[in-house]
C-alpha positions as a printed Julia matrix, in Angstrom:
188×3 Matrix{Float64}:
 -64.08  -34.29  -109.69
 -67.48  -35.23  -107.02
 -67.26  -38.36  -104.99
 -69.94  -40.05  -106.22
 -67.93  -40.42  -109.94
 -64.56  -42.07  -108.66
 -65.77  -46.01  -107.62
 -67.93  -45.95  -110.84
 -64.61  -44.34  -113.25
 -62.44  -46.7   -111.52
 -64.09  -49.8   -112.25
 -65.28  -48.88  -116.0
 -61.13  -47.96  -116.41
 -60.2   -51.14  -114.83
 -62.25  -52.85  -117.14
 -60.86  -51.23  -120.43
 -57.17  -51.28  -118.99
 -57.61  -54.89  -117.97
 -58.37  -55.87  -121.59
 -56.32  -53.6   -123.29
 -58.93  -51.52  -124.88
 -57.81  -48.26  -125.66
 -59.73  -44.6   -124.4
 -59.82  -40.9   -123.92
 -62.38  -39.76  -121.15
 -64.33  -36.91  -122.24
 -67.24  -34.8   -121.4
 -67.61  -33.33  -117.63
 -64.9   -34.6   -116.42
 -62.38  -33.53  -118.74
 -63.54  -30.4   -118.07
 -62.96  -30.42  -115.03
 -59.63  -31.98  -115.54
 -58.79  -28.51  -117.81
 -59.9   -26.65  -115.14
 -63.16  -25.64  -115.91
 -65.45  -26.0   -113.5
 -68.88  -27.6   -113.97
 -71.13  -29.94  -111.84
 -71.31  -33.9   -114.04
 -73.47  -36.19  -112.73
 -72.21  -39.04  -115.84
 -68.89  -40.08  -116.95
 -68.33  -40.95  -120.6
 -65.99  -42.57  -121.76
 -64.48  -42.7   -125.85
 -63.1   -46.34  -126.93
 -61.31  -47.47  -129.35
 -62.26  -50.98  -130.95
 -59.76  -53.03  -131.99
 -60.7   -54.21  -135.76
 -63.7   -52.9   -135.8
 -65.5   -55.53  -133.6
 -68.22  -53.52  -132.03
 -70.32  -56.54  -131.44
 -67.5   -57.9   -129.15
 -66.88  -54.87  -126.99
 -70.89  -54.29  -126.5
 -70.75  -58.05  -125.39
 -68.23  -57.88  -122.73
 -69.62  -54.11  -121.68
 -72.75  -55.95  -120.7
 -71.65  -59.03  -119.19
 -69.24  -56.84  -117.08
 -71.84  -54.18  -116.54
 -75.5   -55.32  -117.32
 -77.43  -52.17  -115.41
 -78.1   -50.79  -118.2
 -78.76  -46.71  -118.85
 -80.79  -44.67  -120.6
 -83.61  -47.1   -120.98
 -85.81  -44.28  -122.76
 -83.26  -42.79  -125.29
 -82.85  -43.54  -128.88
 -80.9   -46.84  -129.92
 -77.43  -45.72  -130.86
 -75.18  -48.76  -131.78
 -72.09  -47.09  -131.03
 -72.97  -46.14  -127.42
 -73.21  -48.28  -124.78
 -75.09  -47.09  -121.51
 -74.65  -48.4   -118.25
 -75.13  -48.03  -114.28
 -72.62  -48.68  -112.13
 -72.54  -48.0   -108.49
 -75.48  -45.54  -109.14
 -73.82  -43.6   -111.4
 -74.22  -43.42  -115.74
 -71.51  -44.45  -117.8
 -71.32  -43.66  -121.55
 -69.24  -46.47  -123.23
 -68.61  -43.97  -126.75
 -67.25  -46.68  -129.38
 -64.39  -44.58  -131.59
 -65.0   -44.96  -135.15
 -61.94  -45.01  -137.41
 -60.39  -41.49  -138.33
 -60.77  -37.96  -136.35
 -61.56  -40.32  -133.1
 -58.63  -42.53  -133.11
 -56.92  -39.31  -133.13
 -59.2   -37.97  -129.8
 -57.52  -41.58  -128.34
 -54.13  -41.05  -129.69
 -53.92  -36.87  -128.47
 -55.05  -38.07  -124.78
 -53.39  -37.42  -121.85
 -52.83  -39.66  -118.91
 -53.62  -37.37  -116.21
 -55.09  -37.99  -112.16
 -58.35  -37.69  -111.16
 -58.83  -38.29  -107.59
 -55.86  -40.58  -107.33
 -57.13  -42.74  -110.38
 -54.29  -42.51  -113.42
 -56.22  -42.22  -116.53
 -56.42  -40.58  -120.17
 -58.44  -37.54  -120.78
 -59.62  -36.28  -123.95
 -57.03  -32.92  -124.85
 -58.59  -29.44  -124.32
 -58.37  -28.73  -128.26
 -60.42  -32.23  -129.03
 -62.6   -31.39  -126.06
 -63.65  -27.88  -127.68
 -63.78  -29.78  -131.38
 -66.85  -32.39  -129.84
 -68.51  -29.93  -128.11
 -68.76  -27.42  -131.16
 -69.63  -30.12  -133.54
 -72.28  -31.47  -130.5
 -73.62  -27.58  -130.96
 -75.54  -27.63  -127.24
 -76.36  -24.72  -125.71
 -74.01  -25.7   -122.11
 -71.53  -26.87  -124.76
 -70.75  -23.36  -126.51
 -70.47  -22.54  -122.86
 -68.08  -25.28  -122.36
 -66.45  -24.29  -125.58
 -65.77  -20.58  -124.4
 -64.63  -21.74  -121.34
 -62.4   -23.15  -122.12
 -61.36  -21.08  -124.87
 -60.69  -18.58  -121.32
 -58.95  -20.98  -119.09
 -56.73  -22.59  -121.87
 -56.51  -20.19  -124.0
 -52.35  -19.59  -124.72
 -51.83  -23.72  -124.67
 -54.44  -24.38  -127.0
 -53.04  -25.72  -130.77
 -56.37  -23.18  -132.02
 -54.63  -24.53  -136.11
 -55.63  -28.27  -134.94
 -58.88  -26.7   -133.84
 -60.23  -24.64  -137.45
 -58.57  -27.5   -139.17
 -60.89  -30.19  -138.16
 -63.28  -27.77  -137.31
 -63.39  -27.01  -141.18
 -63.4   -30.65  -141.5
 -67.06  -31.66  -140.06
 -68.68  -28.42  -141.36
 -68.45  -29.1   -144.77
 -68.48  -32.69  -143.88
 -71.95  -31.76  -141.83
 -73.48  -29.09  -143.53
 -73.22  -26.92  -140.99
 -71.29  -23.47  -141.62
 -72.97  -22.42  -138.74
 -70.79  -23.87  -136.02
 -67.55  -22.3   -137.64
 -68.59  -19.19  -137.48
 -70.15  -19.59  -134.19
 -67.01  -20.7   -132.97
 -65.41  -18.02  -134.59
 -67.79  -15.46  -132.71
 -67.06  -17.17  -129.56
 -62.74  -17.09  -130.42
 -62.96  -13.92  -131.16
 -64.99  -12.51  -128.3
 -62.26  -14.68  -126.11
 -59.35  -13.29  -127.11
 -57.65  -11.63  -123.8
 -57.31   -8.16  -125.39
 -61.41   -8.37  -125.85
 -62.6    -9.5   -122.19
């Protein structure tokens, strides 16, 4: 993890843990934790919101971290973007259902000496497939290569099937399967 991310991450995690919020670090930091080296300049944290009181958490985050980030981005009530020590931190407010599982499956790990909850590699793959951007597909491929023998591929397939149906995007599952096939050890 880049040294410029350590202090903002510590502040964000400290805020959440002091108030009892459950969370999981996702995005580029989670990728690095799982062995995929990719430069990232921001921090993404999925946060479980007790009793779905989203406004209370948004208010608390804005009070604690008053410097906003991504001012030009379209407004999304489930993302609170702030700047902490010059770094953009996106707090993604989790919805009931699958996003709760992301937080339940998170693993406690060490990030630059900081103990934090990190999204599982499987859930990271699922989120990146659903996002479906160019860099996400590269991240999926890298995770499949680096973590191949340790991944629960049945879990990934199950949840991707759910998302593909809900989003009416069979192309996402097709592309995932293409990459999964391509990265099998006997194929490389």
